[in-house]
């Protein structure tokens, strides 16, 4: 069961009015006293770090939007559901948000697999969905109501990581370990392989596992005799830490590298984790020391509110809500088809993660950053432009 989490931001006055007048929100968006936005996120479970970060960014954006007067003379109200990082729960969450809560748009998810699960429902109900950070190409191919405010894995795997492995790591022979239960992982493997091989690299081994596996010794032992120059782990942070620990135990000294799925404080927490990942790399969407007025303002507000430095999920969660509010203002309406059309016309929008133009396939073209793990910290190394 999904635990019901509901938060009303900046609408205390409106809620009090409802109580005193006895009016009920009608579910007819034009008559609603607030603009209801739905969010589904992995607030608990195996990728809780992603969901919590993205959710904090989204909360901050809703506060900012309301402080600036909201849109169409109304404040925004964020209704959110925890999908617990579990298969099946995203569909349930999004159905509830649309049918029961009558939200005008959906924000979410971080993980591609869960965005893919929700997309057919949003498309069917003609409720625009904006994924902050799902990078698998299939996500926005689910229909013309599905958008994302981040780059996709043809860029992250095929351009950023393939080039990084060949040119920066000077790795000619790479082994890959894929989580075949995550569309994100399978996709990133495919796009990396194509371009790494085209650039002269050799994939010496392709090993697989599935979500919740904890022992990777068999896969790592199979790779060992093939002497890879580096190991590519296009997977989420949980198994990435375990694989790093087990690889070092088996005597691997080569660098490990991954994509945005590595980005969580948990990656380097626990005994030996930071040491096992020292000198390893991953690509992601945002570095907090990024040099733009929007990034600086966002980092400052985020640190003040959450006493933590924002990561890519936080920044993209923030941007997803800002892009939505901007579209609603331009649409002059909360009708799904009108928001959709305005979102599709998003051009040069300055967000915390950079300038965003949504292309004809509802994707954003943006640079990626490479971070290096040094002394248990994620340190900016380079920016790769599309
Ligand atoms: N891009 C990952 C996916 O599509 C999710 C992710 C985004 C993880 C940003 C970390 C940071 O599944």
XYZ file of C-alpha atoms and ligand atoms in Angstrom:
398
model
C 0.000 0.000 0.000
C 1.093 3.485 -0.683
C 1.202 5.577 2.387
C -0.709 8.743 1.804
C 1.474 11.768 2.054
C -0.108 15.036 1.399
C 1.317 18.444 1.831
C -0.255 21.761 1.239
C 2.231 24.511 0.614
C 1.353 28.116 1.045
C -2.362 27.547 0.992
C -3.173 27.672 4.656
C -5.414 30.652 4.024
C -7.234 28.919 1.221
C -7.694 25.772 3.304
C -9.115 27.786 6.187
C -11.542 29.425 3.799
C -12.714 26.021 2.612
C -13.327 24.915 6.170
C -15.267 28.035 7.067
C -17.403 28.197 3.966
C -17.916 24.442 3.810
C -16.990 24.455 0.121
C -15.330 21.348 -1.240
C -12.796 21.522 -4.020
C -14.948 20.516 -6.953
C -12.300 18.695 -8.951
C -13.127 21.042 -11.774
C -9.765 22.679 -12.252
C -11.125 25.977 -13.517
C -13.040 26.414 -10.237
C -10.328 25.058 -7.935
C -8.902 27.554 -5.482
C -5.344 26.325 -6.059
C -3.428 24.843 -8.961
C -2.924 21.235 -7.951
C 0.292 19.601 -9.058
C 0.980 15.897 -8.457
C 4.383 14.413 -7.751
C 5.378 10.769 -7.351
C 8.793 9.932 -5.933
C 10.826 7.143 -4.316
C 10.748 8.655 -0.832
C 11.515 5.259 0.722
C 13.088 2.002 -0.516
C 16.176 1.217 -2.555
C 16.437 4.593 -4.351
C 15.138 6.783 -1.521
C 18.088 9.134 -1.888
C 16.892 10.037 -5.400
C 13.285 10.591 -4.376
C 14.061 12.647 -1.296
C 16.456 14.918 -3.150
C 14.154 15.434 -6.097
C 11.227 16.037 -3.749
C 13.138 18.666 -1.756
C 13.971 20.512 -4.962
C 10.341 20.355 -6.032
C 9.129 21.641 -2.653
C 11.526 24.575 -2.842
C 10.330 25.441 -6.351
C 6.671 25.421 -5.281
C 7.558 27.764 -2.413
C 9.408 30.088 -4.798
C 6.590 30.022 -7.340
C 4.026 30.860 -4.660
C 6.209 33.589 -3.152
C 6.276 35.147 -6.617
C 2.470 35.100 -6.765
C 1.732 31.658 -8.275
C -0.004 31.684 -11.658
C -3.416 32.724 -13.018
C -4.102 34.419 -9.678
C -3.772 31.138 -7.779
C -1.194 29.475 -5.582
C 0.267 26.078 -6.403
C -0.514 23.100 -4.190
C 1.794 20.077 -4.299
C 0.209 16.669 -3.693
C 2.694 13.853 -3.516
C 2.876 10.076 -3.248
C 5.689 7.733 -2.238
C 6.163 4.883 -4.727
C 8.603 3.199 -2.320
C 11.052 2.450 -5.198
C 8.793 -0.524 -6.003
C 7.432 -1.795 -9.316
C 3.697 -1.285 -9.683
C 3.432 1.521 -7.133
C 4.084 4.346 -9.594
C 1.018 3.462 -11.652
C -1.130 3.350 -8.500
C 0.271 6.673 -7.274
C -0.309 8.494 -10.529
C -3.843 7.101 -10.932
C -4.701 8.396 -7.459
C -3.215 11.821 -8.145
C -5.133 12.157 -11.400
C -8.482 10.554 -10.538
C -8.900 11.422 -6.890
C -6.872 14.608 -6.483
C -7.535 16.049 -9.960
C -4.016 17.348 -10.408
C -3.376 19.355 -13.570
C 0.092 17.874 -14.201
C 2.450 15.212 -12.862
C 6.077 15.657 -11.844
C 8.233 12.524 -11.636
C 10.045 10.224 -11.523
C 13.800 10.107 -11.198
C 14.222 6.454 -12.255
C 13.372 5.755 -15.888
C 11.571 2.495 -15.097
C 9.094 4.295 -12.855
C 8.565 7.181 -15.281
C 7.865 4.564 -17.952
C 5.302 2.923 -15.691
C 3.393 6.173 -15.118
C 3.598 7.597 -18.634
C 0.782 5.567 -20.285
C -1.596 6.735 -17.558
C -0.686 10.415 -17.959
C -0.953 10.037 -21.722
C -4.356 8.335 -21.464
C -5.777 11.067 -19.206
C -4.066 13.838 -21.190
C -2.300 15.083 -18.081
C 1.186 16.390 -18.882
C 4.009 14.524 -17.143
C 7.438 16.074 -16.645
C 10.198 13.760 -15.547
C 12.923 15.759 -13.859
C 15.699 13.282 -14.444
C 14.731 10.053 -16.239
C 17.271 9.691 -19.009
C 16.137 6.587 -20.918
C 15.096 7.646 -24.451
C 11.862 5.599 -24.284
C 10.368 7.782 -21.547
C 9.332 10.689 -23.773
C 8.555 8.326 -26.650
C 5.553 7.124 -24.610
C 3.444 9.976 -25.947
C 3.092 13.673 -26.659
C 2.122 14.499 -23.046
C 5.426 13.201 -21.676
C 8.354 15.621 -21.210
C 11.705 15.684 -19.457
C 13.949 18.563 -18.372
C 17.208 16.566 -18.612
C 19.421 15.065 -21.299
C 18.971 11.458 -22.324
C 21.150 8.359 -22.300
C 22.037 8.419 -25.993
C 24.034 11.485 -24.947
C 25.088 10.344 -21.462
C 26.212 6.841 -22.543
C 27.015 7.341 -26.211
C 28.768 10.700 -26.102
C 29.791 11.596 -22.558
C 30.846 8.252 -21.086
C 32.175 6.569 -24.241
C 34.374 9.602 -24.916
C 35.418 9.848 -21.283
C 36.475 6.171 -21.173
C 38.481 6.405 -24.389
C 40.025 9.848 -24.003
C 40.292 10.600 -20.289
C 40.639 7.114 -18.807
C 42.526 5.898 -21.902
C 40.657 2.626 -21.434
C 40.676 0.371 -24.492
C 39.282 -2.720 -22.778
C 36.206 -2.235 -20.640
C 34.013 -4.715 -18.748
C 30.348 -3.847 -18.105
C 27.999 -4.964 -15.335
C 24.346 -4.258 -16.128
C 21.245 -4.348 -13.935
C 18.913 -5.966 -16.459
C 15.858 -5.199 -14.321
C 16.308 -1.426 -14.794
C 15.536 0.104 -18.226
C 17.997 2.853 -17.273
C 20.853 0.371 -16.940
C 20.027 -1.645 -20.051
C 19.739 1.536 -22.131
C 22.941 3.102 -20.881
C 24.811 -0.159 -21.632
C 23.546 -0.194 -25.227
C 24.376 3.441 -26.025
C 27.785 3.272 -24.359
C 28.742 0.068 -26.155
C 27.823 1.347 -29.613
C 29.965 4.453 -29.398
C 32.792 2.987 -27.320
C 33.282 0.265 -29.934
C 32.884 2.766 -32.805
C 35.644 4.827 -31.161
C 38.042 1.859 -31.129
C 37.297 0.340 -27.701
C 36.652 -3.323 -26.915
C 34.047 -4.606 -24.459
C 35.846 -7.573 -22.937
C 32.952 -8.778 -20.772
C 29.272 -8.096 -20.246
C 27.928 -9.365 -16.951
C 24.392 -9.039 -15.604
C 22.461 -8.953 -12.352
C 18.994 -7.982 -11.164
C 17.645 -5.563 -8.565
C 18.263 -6.633 -4.956
C 21.247 -8.881 -5.800
C 23.927 -8.438 -3.152
C 26.695 -10.833 -4.177
C 28.583 -10.008 -7.350
C 31.620 -12.229 -6.820
C 30.720 -14.644 -9.618
C 30.391 -11.848 -12.192
C 33.565 -10.130 -10.986
C 35.558 -13.374 -10.978
C 34.483 -14.006 -14.574
C 35.788 -10.545 -15.532
C 39.079 -10.812 -13.642
C 41.115 -12.941 -16.079
C 40.094 -10.652 -18.979
C 42.126 -7.791 -17.483
C 39.884 -4.813 -18.267
C 41.394 -1.299 -18.085
C 38.212 -0.064 -16.383
C 34.788 -1.373 -15.325
C 31.629 0.411 -16.428
C 28.761 0.224 -13.910
C 25.694 1.844 -15.548
C 23.618 1.181 -12.433
C 22.139 2.819 -9.312
C 24.163 3.673 -6.231
C 23.148 0.684 -4.022
C 24.719 -2.093 -6.088
C 27.508 0.254 -7.265
C 28.877 0.483 -3.714
C 28.639 -3.280 -3.185
C 30.372 -4.012 -6.491
C 33.157 -1.547 -5.702
C 33.773 -3.201 -2.304
C 33.719 -6.721 -3.728
C 35.915 -5.757 -6.706
C 38.605 -4.344 -4.410
C 38.373 -7.462 -2.244
C 39.056 -9.568 -5.351
C 42.110 -7.451 -6.132
C 40.821 -5.161 -8.888
C 42.700 -1.859 -8.865
C 41.295 -0.391 -12.115
C 38.921 2.613 -12.104
C 35.185 2.059 -12.002
C 32.858 4.537 -13.675
C 29.132 5.101 -14.006
C 26.392 7.554 -14.910
C 23.993 9.733 -12.938
C 22.628 6.685 -11.086
C 25.691 6.821 -8.843
C 24.849 10.205 -7.432
C 23.816 9.707 -3.819
C 25.662 10.391 -0.555
C 25.053 6.708 0.248
C 27.425 5.708 -2.581
C 30.464 6.461 -0.404
C 28.962 5.721 3.015
C 29.604 2.620 5.109
C 32.874 0.867 5.932
C 35.392 0.940 3.084
C 33.062 2.485 0.513
C 34.887 5.798 0.032
C 38.248 4.025 -0.266
C 36.880 1.458 -2.724
C 35.597 4.279 -4.942
C 38.551 6.657 -4.614
C 39.576 7.933 -8.059
C 36.390 6.643 -9.705
C 34.088 8.798 -11.859
C 30.499 9.374 -12.863
C 28.576 11.661 -15.166
C 25.625 13.705 -13.993
C 23.519 16.807 -14.668
C 24.637 19.429 -12.225
C 27.533 20.539 -10.057
C 26.676 22.846 -7.144
C 29.594 25.129 -8.046
C 28.103 25.652 -11.529
C 28.627 29.236 -12.572
C 25.247 30.801 -13.372
C 23.106 33.252 -11.386
C 20.205 30.744 -11.364
C 22.411 27.916 -10.050
C 23.925 30.155 -7.385
C 20.549 31.452 -6.194
C 19.174 27.905 -6.103
C 22.116 26.488 -4.125
C 21.870 29.303 -1.591
C 18.125 28.829 -1.015
C 18.432 25.045 -0.907
C 21.243 25.143 1.660
C 19.290 27.567 3.825
C 16.171 25.384 3.775
C 17.621 21.868 3.990
C 21.109 22.398 5.506
C 22.544 20.279 2.702
C 24.190 20.873 -0.643
C 21.822 20.110 -3.530
C 22.684 17.367 -6.014
C 21.469 16.813 -9.583
C 18.108 15.337 -8.544
C 17.378 18.312 -6.301
C 18.249 20.796 -9.046
C 16.252 18.926 -11.681
C 13.268 18.484 -9.343
C 13.375 22.246 -8.828
C 13.565 22.919 -12.556
C 10.724 20.525 -13.401
C 8.288 22.551 -11.261
C 9.564 25.891 -12.579
C 9.164 24.797 -16.193
C 5.621 23.662 -15.420
C 4.680 26.947 -13.723
C 6.114 28.894 -16.648
C 4.053 26.819 -19.101
C 0.854 27.297 -17.090
C 1.408 31.067 -17.097
C 1.953 31.109 -20.839
C -1.007 28.766 -21.421
C -3.267 31.037 -19.360
C -5.090 27.843 -18.410
C -4.777 24.621 -16.405
C -6.366 22.481 -19.103
C -4.124 19.516 -19.966
C -4.019 20.145 -23.705
C -3.173 23.825 -23.236
C -0.425 23.116 -20.677
C 0.929 20.471 -23.045
C 1.128 22.928 -25.940
C 2.826 25.562 -23.772
C 5.335 23.016 -22.412
C 6.170 21.948 -25.966
C 6.951 25.598 -26.752
C 9.382 26.015 -23.810
C 12.373 27.933 -25.136
C 15.545 29.211 -23.454
C 14.103 28.866 -19.959
C 16.774 29.664 -17.378
C 16.693 26.978 -14.711
C 19.064 25.985 -11.920
C 20.602 23.314 -14.179
C 21.010 25.626 -17.193
C 19.073 26.898 -20.172
C 16.248 24.665 -21.269
C 14.584 24.376 -24.647
C 12.233 21.438 -25.081
C 12.733 20.002 -28.569
C 10.166 18.397 -30.884
C 10.628 15.113 -29.004
C 9.981 16.816 -25.629
C 13.591 16.428 -24.467
C 16.082 18.993 -23.203
C 19.545 19.301 -24.744
C 21.943 20.111 -21.941
C 25.576 19.664 -20.972
C 26.702 16.901 -18.609
C 29.316 17.137 -15.898
C 31.848 14.517 -14.819
C 32.494 14.231 -11.099
C 35.428 12.412 -9.507
C 35.316 10.714 -6.119
C 38.111 12.091 -3.942
C 38.325 11.505 -0.212
C 34.659 10.484 -0.129
C 33.576 13.709 -1.882
C 32.234 14.318 -5.380
C 34.582 16.763 -7.055
C 33.843 18.575 -10.337
C 36.162 17.514 -13.135
C 34.796 18.598 -16.505
C 31.744 19.660 -18.498
C 30.755 17.888 -21.709
C 28.571 19.854 -24.117
C 26.034 18.194 -26.401
N 18.774 9.029 -14.940
C 18.399 7.988 -14.033
C 17.296 7.167 -14.670
O 16.811 7.509 -15.679
C 17.939 8.545 -12.710
C 18.831 9.547 -12.055
C 18.811 10.867 -12.453
C 19.701 9.193 -11.055
C 19.644 11.817 -11.855
C 20.526 10.113 -10.473
C 20.539 11.435 -10.882
O 16.892 6.160 -14.186
